[in-house]
mmCIF file of C-alpha atoms (C1' of nucleotides) in Angstrom:
data_model
loop_
_atom_site.group_PDB
_atom_site.id
_atom_site.type_symbol
_atom_site.label_atom_id
_atom_site.label_comp_id
_atom_site.label_asym_id
_atom_site.label_seq_id
_atom_site.Cartn_x
_atom_site.Cartn_y
_atom_site.Cartn_z
ATOM 1 C CA MET A 1 86.780 241.273 -272.145
ATOM 2 C CA ALA A 2 84.408 244.070 -273.116
ATOM 3 C CA ASN A 3 81.693 241.783 -274.465
ATOM 4 C CA GLN A 4 79.561 241.164 -271.401
ATOM 5 C CA ALA A 5 77.452 238.400 -272.907
ATOM 6 C CA ILE A 6 77.621 235.010 -271.225
ATOM 7 C CA ASP A 7 78.501 232.207 -273.607
ATOM 8 C CA GLU A 8 78.663 228.440 -273.380
ATOM 9 C CA ILE A 9 82.268 228.489 -272.164
ATOM 10 C CA ASP A 10 81.374 230.848 -269.326
ATOM 11 C CA LEU A 11 78.671 228.443 -268.208
ATOM 12 C CA ARG A 12 81.071 225.519 -268.290
ATOM 13 C CA ILE A 13 83.505 227.493 -266.144
ATOM 14 C CA LEU A 14 80.664 228.415 -263.783
ATOM 15 C CA HIS A 15 79.601 224.801 -263.375
ATOM 16 C CA ALA A 16 83.194 223.670 -262.890
ATOM 17 C CA LEU A 17 83.612 226.184 -260.073
ATOM 18 C CA LEU A 18 80.267 225.283 -258.519
ATOM 19 C CA ASP A 19 81.484 221.704 -258.344
ATOM 20 C CA ASN A 20 84.886 222.697 -256.962
ATOM 21 C CA ALA A 21 85.859 226.313 -256.468
ATOM 22 C CA LEU A 22 89.480 225.362 -255.779
ATOM 23 C CA LEU A 23 90.152 224.199 -259.340
ATOM 24 C CA THR A 24 93.040 226.179 -260.764
ATOM 25 C CA HIS A 25 92.355 228.330 -263.776
ATOM 26 C CA LYS A 26 94.790 226.155 -265.668
ATOM 27 C CA GLU A 27 92.876 222.959 -264.851
ATOM 28 C CA ILE A 28 89.610 224.541 -265.950
ATOM 29 C CA GLY A 29 91.363 225.838 -269.039
ATOM 30 C CA GLU A 30 92.361 222.323 -270.065
ATOM 31 C CA ASN A 31 88.688 221.371 -270.156
ATOM 32 C CA VAL A 32 87.503 224.386 -272.099
ATOM 33 C CA HIS A 33 90.624 224.744 -274.269
ATOM 34 C CA LEU A 34 91.781 228.102 -272.942
ATOM 35 C CA SER A 35 94.852 229.313 -271.112
ATOM 36 C CA GLY A 36 94.585 229.763 -267.363
ATOM 37 C CA GLN A 37 94.727 233.535 -267.758
ATOM 38 C CA ALA A 38 91.842 233.557 -270.217
ATOM 39 C CA VAL A 39 89.812 231.542 -267.720
ATOM 40 C CA GLY A 40 90.751 234.016 -265.000
ATOM 41 C CA ALA A 41 89.513 236.892 -267.143
ATOM 42 C CA ARG A 42 86.175 235.154 -267.713
ATOM 43 C CA ILE A 43 85.783 234.447 -264.004
ATOM 44 C CA ARG A 44 86.389 238.134 -263.324
ATOM 45 C CA LYS A 45 83.730 238.942 -265.911
ATOM 46 C CA LEU A 46 81.257 236.622 -264.159
ATOM 47 C CA GLN A 47 82.009 238.383 -260.879
ATOM 48 C CA ASP A 48 81.567 241.826 -262.428
ATOM 49 C CA LEU A 49 78.247 240.739 -263.900
ATOM 50 C CA GLY A 50 77.105 239.543 -260.480
ATOM 51 C CA VAL A 51 76.707 235.944 -261.587
ATOM 52 C CA ILE A 52 79.400 234.924 -259.113
ATOM 53 C CA GLU A 53 78.705 236.668 -255.816
ATOM 54 C CA GLY A 54 81.393 235.073 -253.708
ATOM 55 C CA TYR A 55 83.151 231.936 -252.576
ATOM 56 C CA THR A 56 81.913 229.711 -249.809
ATOM 57 C CA LEU A 57 82.001 226.169 -248.424
ATOM 58 C CA ARG A 58 80.018 223.028 -248.979
ATOM 59 C CA TRP A 59 79.806 221.663 -245.453
ATOM 60 C CA ASN A 60 78.041 219.222 -243.198
ATOM 61 C CA PRO A 61 76.130 220.906 -240.363
ATOM 62 C CA GLU A 62 75.440 217.523 -238.738
ATOM 63 C CA LYS A 63 79.127 217.182 -237.995
ATOM 64 C CA ILE A 64 78.979 220.137 -235.633
ATOM 65 C CA GLY A 65 75.857 218.895 -233.914
ATOM 66 C CA LEU A 66 73.124 220.454 -236.036
ATOM 67 C CA HIS A 67 71.181 217.209 -236.407
ATOM 68 C CA ILE A 68 67.772 218.642 -237.218
ATOM 69 C CA HIS A 69 67.132 220.021 -240.699
ATOM 70 C CA ALA A 70 63.606 221.267 -241.225
ATOM 71 C CA PHE A 71 61.565 223.247 -243.744
ATOM 72 C CA LEU A 72 58.900 225.585 -242.518
ATOM 73 C CA THR A 73 56.108 227.189 -244.458
ATOM 74 C CA VAL A 74 54.750 230.063 -242.387
ATOM 75 C CA PHE A 75 51.285 231.610 -242.703
ATOM 76 C CA ILE A 76 51.435 235.013 -241.009
ATOM 77 C CA TYR A 77 48.284 235.895 -239.051
ATOM 78 C CA ALA A 78 46.039 238.478 -240.654
ATOM 79 C CA ASN A 79 46.800 241.932 -239.202
ATOM 80 C CA GLN A 80 50.173 240.686 -237.942
ATOM 81 C CA SER A 81 53.208 242.823 -238.814
ATOM 82 C CA HIS A 82 55.433 241.207 -241.405
ATOM 83 C CA GLN A 83 58.324 243.396 -240.309
ATOM 84 C CA ALA A 84 58.306 241.925 -236.821
ATOM 85 C CA PHE A 85 58.517 238.455 -238.298
ATOM 86 C CA ARG A 86 61.335 239.495 -240.606
ATOM 87 C CA ASN A 87 63.281 240.867 -237.673
ATOM 88 C CA PHE A 88 62.746 237.610 -235.834
ATOM 89 C CA VAL A 89 64.058 235.721 -238.857
ATOM 90 C CA GLN A 90 67.171 237.865 -239.103
ATOM 91 C CA LEU A 91 67.980 237.539 -235.425
ATOM 92 C CA THR A 92 67.384 233.811 -235.129
ATOM 93 C CA GLU A 93 70.528 231.773 -235.777
ATOM 94 C CA SER A 94 68.615 228.566 -236.491
ATOM 95 C CA VAL A 95 67.014 230.139 -239.553
ATOM 96 C CA MET A 96 69.579 229.419 -242.238
ATOM 97 C CA GLU A 97 67.534 230.698 -245.191
ATOM 98 C CA ALA A 98 64.260 232.558 -245.612
ATOM 99 C CA HIS A 99 62.107 233.571 -248.581
ATOM 100 C CA ARG A 100 58.972 235.603 -249.028
ATOM 101 C CA VAL A 101 56.790 233.297 -251.118
ATOM 102 C CA GLY A 102 53.577 233.232 -253.066
ATOM 103 C CA GLY A 103 51.377 230.170 -253.319
ATOM 104 C CA GLU A 104 51.439 228.053 -250.174
ATOM 105 C CA GLY A 105 52.062 230.337 -247.195
ATOM 106 C CA CYS A 106 53.732 233.703 -246.778
ATOM 107 C CA TYR A 107 57.302 232.705 -245.914
ATOM 108 C CA TRP A 108 59.469 229.663 -246.363
ATOM 109 C CA LEU A 109 62.277 228.951 -243.899
ATOM 110 C CA ARG A 110 65.140 226.490 -243.682
ATOM 111 C CA ILE A 111 65.816 225.592 -240.071
ATOM 112 C CA ARG A 112 68.787 223.815 -238.531
ATOM 113 C CA THR A 113 68.918 223.025 -234.823
ATOM 114 C CA ASN A 114 70.933 220.789 -232.539
ATOM 115 C CA ASP A 115 67.928 218.778 -231.387
ATOM 116 C CA SER A 116 64.154 218.578 -231.406
ATOM 117 C CA SER A 117 63.757 220.563 -228.205
ATOM 118 C CA GLU A 118 65.484 223.510 -229.844
ATOM 119 C CA LEU A 119 63.220 223.073 -232.850
ATOM 120 C CA ASN A 120 60.204 222.981 -230.581
ATOM 121 C CA LYS A 121 61.329 226.195 -228.903
ATOM 122 C CA LEU A 122 61.653 227.871 -232.270
ATOM 123 C CA LEU A 123 58.243 226.664 -233.420
ATOM 124 C CA GLU A 124 56.663 228.183 -230.327
ATOM 125 C CA GLU A 125 58.289 231.493 -231.185
ATOM 126 C CA VAL A 126 57.029 231.273 -234.750
ATOM 127 C CA LEU A 127 53.496 230.849 -233.414
ATOM 128 C CA ARG A 128 53.658 234.442 -232.179
ATOM 129 C CA TYR A 129 53.611 235.521 -235.817
ATOM 130 C CA GLY A 130 51.653 232.876 -237.664
ATOM 131 C CA ASN A 131 50.799 229.262 -238.276
ATOM 132 C CA TYR A 132 53.143 226.895 -240.030
ATOM 133 C CA ARG A 133 53.526 223.638 -241.869
ATOM 134 C CA LEU A 134 56.617 221.631 -240.987
ATOM 135 C CA SER A 135 58.661 219.104 -242.938
ATOM 136 C CA ILE A 136 61.768 217.503 -241.505
ATOM 137 C CA SER A 137 64.541 216.287 -243.782
ATOM 138 C CA ILE A 138 65.263 212.606 -243.413
ATOM 139 C CA GLU A 139 67.696 212.259 -246.292
ATOM 140 C CA ASN A 140 69.407 214.647 -248.665
ATOM 141 C CA VAL A 141 68.521 213.085 -252.023
ATOM 142 C CA LYS A 142 70.164 215.721 -254.214
ATOM 143 C CA MET B 1 96.633 218.064 -234.868
ATOM 144 C CA ALA B 2 95.718 214.697 -233.360
ATOM 145 C CA ASN B 3 92.997 216.083 -231.105
ATOM 146 C CA GLN B 4 89.969 215.803 -233.351
ATOM 147 C CA ALA B 5 87.622 217.777 -231.136
ATOM 148 C CA ILE B 6 86.144 220.921 -232.635
ATOM 149 C CA ASP B 7 86.705 223.963 -230.468
ATOM 150 C CA GLU B 8 85.527 227.545 -230.515
ATOM 151 C CA ILE B 9 88.405 228.655 -232.756
ATOM 152 C CA ASP B 10 87.551 225.985 -235.341
ATOM 153 C CA LEU B 11 83.992 227.295 -235.460
ATOM 154 C CA ARG B 12 85.197 230.848 -235.937
ATOM 155 C CA ILE B 13 87.399 229.692 -238.810
ATOM 156 C CA LEU B 14 84.459 227.767 -240.271
ATOM 157 C CA HIS B 15 82.176 230.788 -240.154
ATOM 158 C CA ALA B 16 84.868 233.020 -241.617
ATOM 159 C CA LEU B 17 85.246 230.643 -244.576
ATOM 160 C CA LEU B 18 81.489 230.296 -245.010
ATOM 161 C CA ASP B 19 81.339 234.054 -245.348
ATOM 162 C CA ASN B 20 84.308 234.199 -247.724
ATOM 163 C CA ALA B 21 86.244 231.097 -248.673
ATOM 164 C CA LEU B 22 88.961 233.175 -250.344
ATOM 165 C CA LEU B 23 90.232 234.686 -247.102
ATOM 166 C CA THR B 24 93.889 233.866 -246.687
ATOM 167 C CA HIS B 25 94.901 231.770 -243.720
ATOM 168 C CA LYS B 26 96.897 234.729 -242.518
ATOM 169 C CA GLU B 27 93.866 237.043 -242.564
ATOM 170 C CA ILE B 28 91.813 234.508 -240.626
ATOM 171 C CA GLY B 29 94.742 234.054 -238.283
ATOM 172 C CA GLU B 30 94.755 237.729 -237.408
ATOM 173 C CA ASN B 31 91.180 237.396 -236.178
ATOM 174 C CA VAL B 32 91.717 234.258 -234.127
ATOM 175 C CA HIS B 33 95.267 235.089 -233.028
ATOM 176 C CA LEU B 34 97.027 232.267 -234.807
ATOM 177 C CA SER B 35 99.642 232.044 -237.539
ATOM 178 C CA GLY B 36 98.451 231.331 -241.049
ATOM 179 C CA GLN B 37 99.952 227.857 -240.929
ATOM 180 C CA ALA B 38 98.105 226.989 -237.723
ATOM 181 C CA VAL B 39 94.865 228.084 -239.392
ATOM 182 C CA GLY B 40 95.729 225.929 -242.395
ATOM 183 C CA ALA B 41 96.226 222.917 -240.146
ATOM 184 C CA ARG B 42 92.838 223.456 -238.521
ATOM 185 C CA ILE B 43 91.138 223.812 -241.891
ATOM 186 C CA ARG B 44 92.688 220.505 -242.928
ATOM 187 C CA LYS B 45 91.345 218.988 -239.725
ATOM 188 C CA LEU B 46 87.847 220.261 -240.523
ATOM 189 C CA GLN B 47 88.141 218.674 -243.966
ATOM 190 C CA ASP B 48 89.343 215.362 -242.549
ATOM 191 C CA LEU B 49 86.447 215.342 -240.094
ATOM 192 C CA GLY B 50 84.008 215.914 -242.950
ATOM 193 C CA VAL B 51 82.776 219.242 -241.598
ATOM 194 C CA ILE B 52 84.108 220.970 -244.686
ATOM 195 C CA GLU B 53 83.090 218.933 -247.717
ATOM 196 C CA GLY B 54 84.356 221.217 -250.438
ATOM 197 C CA TYR B 55 84.529 224.701 -251.865
ATOM 198 C CA THR B 56 81.857 226.247 -254.035
ATOM 199 C CA LEU B 57 80.346 229.533 -255.194
ATOM 200 C CA ARG B 58 77.703 231.856 -253.905
ATOM 201 C CA TRP B 59 76.009 232.869 -257.149
ATOM 202 C CA ASN B 60 72.940 234.462 -258.660
ATOM 203 C CA PRO B 61 70.949 232.100 -260.883
ATOM 204 C CA GLU B 62 68.726 234.967 -262.053
ATOM 205 C CA LYS B 63 71.704 236.475 -263.824
ATOM 206 C CA ILE B 64 71.854 233.523 -266.199
ATOM 207 C CA GLY B 65 68.135 233.581 -266.856
ATOM 208 C CA LEU B 66 66.827 231.283 -264.117
ATOM 209 C CA HIS B 67 64.108 233.692 -263.019
ATOM 210 C CA ILE B 68 61.784 231.228 -261.340
ATOM 211 C CA HIS B 69 62.692 229.899 -257.910
ATOM 212 C CA ALA B 70 60.118 227.554 -256.437
ATOM 213 C CA PHE B 71 59.716 225.143 -253.545
ATOM 214 C CA LEU B 72 57.769 221.962 -254.068
ATOM 215 C CA THR B 73 56.408 219.597 -251.468
ATOM 216 C CA VAL B 74 55.566 216.326 -253.203
ATOM 217 C CA PHE B 75 53.101 213.716 -251.982
ATOM 218 C CA ILE B 76 53.903 210.483 -253.815
ATOM 219 C CA TYR B 77 50.807 208.465 -254.824
ATOM 220 C CA ALA B 78 50.155 205.337 -252.777
ATOM 221 C CA ASN B 79 51.611 202.304 -254.581
ATOM 222 C CA GLN B 80 53.824 204.558 -256.698
ATOM 223 C CA SER B 81 57.523 203.629 -256.855
ATOM 224 C CA HIS B 82 59.720 206.049 -254.948
ATOM 225 C CA GLN B 83 62.740 204.933 -256.929
ATOM 226 C CA ALA B 84 61.201 206.110 -260.191
ATOM 227 C CA PHE B 85 60.621 209.523 -258.667
ATOM 228 C CA ARG B 86 64.179 209.646 -257.325
ATOM 229 C CA ASN B 87 65.518 208.867 -260.773
ATOM 230 C CA PHE B 88 63.396 211.638 -262.202
ATOM 231 C CA VAL B 89 64.801 214.029 -259.595
ATOM 232 C CA GLN B 90 68.392 213.101 -260.372
ATOM 233 C CA LEU B 91 67.910 213.493 -264.107
ATOM 234 C CA THR B 92 66.020 216.767 -264.010
ATOM 235 C CA GLU B 93 68.298 219.792 -264.210
ATOM 236 C CA SER B 94 65.706 222.179 -262.804
ATOM 237 C CA VAL B 95 65.708 220.315 -259.500
ATOM 238 C CA MET B 96 68.538 222.014 -257.637
ATOM 239 C CA GLU B 97 68.021 220.276 -254.296
ATOM 240 C CA ALA B 98 65.861 217.433 -253.027
ATOM 241 C CA HIS B 99 65.147 215.903 -249.632
ATOM 242 C CA ARG B 100 63.176 212.948 -248.397
ATOM 243 C CA VAL B 101 61.049 214.470 -245.644
ATOM 244 C CA GLY B 102 58.734 213.539 -242.841
ATOM 245 C CA GLY B 103 55.787 215.663 -241.787
ATOM 246 C CA GLU B 104 54.193 217.478 -244.693
ATOM 247 C CA GLY B 105 54.667 215.415 -247.831
ATOM 248 C CA CYS B 106 57.196 212.795 -248.911
ATOM 249 C CA TYR B 107 59.788 214.915 -250.721
ATOM 250 C CA TRP B 108 60.809 218.534 -250.755
ATOM 251 C CA LEU B 109 62.351 220.045 -253.896
ATOM 252 C CA ARG B 110 64.005 223.318 -254.809
ATOM 253 C CA ILE B 111 63.232 224.211 -258.409
ATOM 254 C CA ARG B 112 64.825 226.810 -260.651
ATOM 255 C CA THR B 113 63.586 227.405 -264.194
ATOM 256 C CA ASN B 114 63.973 230.053 -266.854
ATOM 257 C CA ASP B 115 60.264 230.863 -266.976
ATOM 258 C CA SER B 116 56.814 229.759 -265.839
ATOM 259 C CA SER B 117 56.204 227.588 -268.885
ATOM 260 C CA GLU B 118 59.234 225.504 -267.987
ATOM 261 C CA LEU B 119 57.934 225.297 -264.437
ATOM 262 C CA ASN B 120 54.558 224.216 -265.715
ATOM 263 C CA LYS B 121 56.162 221.509 -267.815
ATOM 264 C CA LEU B 122 58.026 220.219 -264.776
ATOM 265 C CA LEU B 123 54.900 220.239 -262.629
ATOM 266 C CA GLU B 124 53.111 218.098 -265.181
ATOM 267 C CA GLU B 125 55.931 215.598 -265.023
ATOM 268 C CA VAL B 126 55.784 215.576 -261.234
ATOM 269 C CA LEU B 127 52.099 214.681 -261.459
ATOM 270 C CA ARG B 128 53.110 211.313 -262.889
ATOM 271 C CA TYR B 129 54.513 210.474 -259.452
ATOM 272 C CA GLY B 130 52.395 212.371 -256.986
ATOM 273 C CA ASN B 131 50.569 215.507 -255.944
ATOM 274 C CA TYR B 132 52.357 218.622 -254.827
ATOM 275 C CA ARG B 133 52.133 221.896 -253.004
ATOM 276 C CA LEU B 134 53.929 224.802 -254.644
ATOM 277 C CA SER B 135 55.457 227.991 -253.247
ATOM 278 C CA ILE B 136 57.268 230.484 -255.420
ATOM 279 C CA SER B 137 59.991 232.680 -254.000
ATOM 280 C CA ILE B 138 59.271 236.370 -254.367
ATOM 281 C CA GLU B 139 62.157 237.681 -252.306
ATOM 282 C CA ASN B 140 65.188 236.156 -250.664
ATOM 283 C CA VAL B 141 64.841 237.495 -247.136
ATOM 284 C CA LYS B 142 67.856 235.716 -245.648
ATOM 285 C "C1'" DG C 1 113.540 215.900 -213.416
ATOM 286 C "C1'" DG C 2 113.399 213.400 -217.935
ATOM 287 C "C1'" DG C 3 110.548 211.978 -221.525
ATOM 288 C "C1'" DT C 4 106.436 212.355 -224.316
ATOM 289 C "C1'" DT C 5 102.715 214.537 -226.539
ATOM 290 C "C1'" DT C 6 100.352 218.299 -228.612
ATOM 291 C "C1'" DA C 7 99.882 222.465 -230.950
ATOM 292 C "C1'" DC C 8 102.047 226.224 -232.119
ATOM 293 C "C1'" DT C 9 105.692 229.416 -234.807
ATOM 294 C "C1'" DT C 10 109.348 230.305 -238.140
ATOM 295 C "C1'" DA C 11 111.751 229.394 -242.488
ATOM 296 C "C1'" DC C 12 111.521 228.030 -247.148
ATOM 297 C "C1'" DA C 13 110.277 226.255 -251.803
ATOM 298 C "C1'" DC C 14 106.560 225.688 -254.993
ATOM 299 C "C1'" DC C 15 103.009 227.218 -257.869
ATOM 300 C "C1'" DG C 16 98.627 229.680 -258.759
ATOM 301 C "C1'" DT C 17 97.216 234.356 -259.946
ATOM 302 C "C1'" DG C 18 96.861 238.965 -261.979
ATOM 303 C "C1'" DA C 19 99.076 242.470 -264.841
ATOM 304 C "C1'" DA C 20 101.268 243.823 -268.953
ATOM 305 C "C1'" DA C 21 102.606 243.256 -273.557
ATOM 306 C "C1'" DG C 22 102.043 241.269 -277.862
ATOM 307 C "C1'" DG C 23 99.445 238.559 -281.575
ATOM 308 C "C1'" DA C 24 95.621 236.424 -284.381
ATOM 309 C "C1'" DG C 25 91.276 236.816 -286.457
ATOM 310 C "C1'" DA C 26 86.972 239.052 -287.655
ATOM 311 C "C1'" DA C 27 84.329 242.987 -288.865
ATOM 312 C "C1'" DA C 28 83.910 247.505 -290.686
ATOM 313 C "C1'" DA C 29 85.582 251.412 -293.503
ATOM 314 C "C1'" DG C 30 87.933 253.370 -297.326
ATOM 315 C "C1'" DC D 1 91.247 244.339 -301.743
ATOM 316 C "C1'" DT D 2 93.665 246.624 -298.062
ATOM 317 C "C1'" DT D 3 93.744 248.943 -293.789
ATOM 318 C "C1'" DT D 4 92.031 249.947 -289.391
ATOM 319 C "C1'" DT D 5 89.975 248.686 -285.308
ATOM 320 C "C1'" DC D 6 88.263 245.799 -281.893
ATOM 321 C "C1'" DT D 7 87.985 241.642 -279.312
ATOM 322 C "C1'" DC D 8 89.873 238.001 -277.133
ATOM 323 C "C1'" DC D 9 93.462 235.225 -276.764
ATOM 324 C "C1'" DT D 10 98.566 233.642 -275.335
ATOM 325 C "C1'" DT D 11 103.063 234.380 -273.303
ATOM 326 C "C1'" DT D 12 105.975 236.328 -269.844
ATOM 327 C "C1'" DC D 13 106.912 237.774 -265.304
ATOM 328 C "C1'" DA D 14 106.591 239.195 -260.369
ATOM 329 C "C1'" DC D 15 103.967 238.760 -256.168
ATOM 330 C "C1'" DG D 16 102.190 236.286 -252.586
ATOM 331 C "C1'" DG D 17 99.488 232.365 -250.497
ATOM 332 C "C1'" DT D 18 100.130 227.522 -249.117
ATOM 333 C "C1'" DG D 19 102.079 223.172 -247.455
ATOM 334 C "C1'" DT D 20 106.201 220.966 -245.583
ATOM 335 C "C1'" DA D 21 109.793 220.599 -242.440
ATOM 336 C "C1'" DA D 22 112.154 221.897 -238.475
ATOM 337 C "C1'" DG D 23 112.287 223.966 -234.156
ATOM 338 C "C1'" DT D 24 109.848 225.602 -229.611
ATOM 339 C "C1'" DA D 25 106.863 226.004 -225.623
ATOM 340 C "C1'" DA D 26 103.541 224.088 -222.496
ATOM 341 C "C1'" DA D 27 101.126 220.289 -220.349
ATOM 342 C "C1'" DC D 28 101.094 215.710 -218.705
ATOM 343 C "C1'" DC D 29 102.846 211.276 -216.912
ATOM 344 C "C1'" DC D 30 106.036 208.225 -214.741
#
DNA sequence: GGGTTTACTTACACCGTGAAAGGAGAAAAG
DNA sequence: CTTTTCTCCTTTCACGGTGTAAGTAAACCC
């Protein structure tokens, strides 16, 4: 597998694994008309290329008590250190995902907390670094 | 495994799998001081409880050409059908994730496109349903 | 104390996976 | 046109991870 280009079959394998990473290579192979070993070789290629970074779970945080799911757009105060905010983000467990963004705001955060009082506590901490706009997920549509 | 309560060990197993779903039960067991089979039984419990919904990939969309990663907060026009917008969301490949939200806006969307012209095209379509605020990810901080 | 329940460990068979070897088909060179 | 080379595939085989079944230890109840 020296040709490192990604073809249509690779993408079909990728999407199959995104849907269910426990599919056997043989099962995937039946869909793309390849032997299981050929599929395995292509998966290894996708890993080497960095397309596939690892394997993880699809899970339901609500089931372990994380009932609040919120999105936060943060506007860091002028003159405020971005590094301090970044450290805060890294150290705070409730921040599940964080991006530096352009457009609306400076940072975008995905927050999960057990309840609204925890969320409120976090929002107060965020106010040390900047203002924010908050949206709370009511329903996962997609 | 009739006791369906989630204990500290279950959470450690969950976090281990979130980090790397390919860990063998035995490897996890060495960390939590259980046999591989006992770990397997607990994982099955987490699946039955709906905590673990499935297995998927951590991957890098940029590597297959999806260079634009944007967050969209949509404000549906008054009198506009929400169902039409939801259909649009389901049918549009560039929409990777969508939530009904309270607070800022009506919906929150995660968008990935190959380039800015594709993004622009999508934004025009969104304008059929509502206004929006756009943030574009510059760096994945966490 | 005997009986029951719960959650674990050990033993074992199945099968998914990666490695190695061999083959088909296309492209390039003579 | 034939030969060589390269790429990517299939087949074969051994290893090892997983689920099942059986056995064990501890806690609880009567």
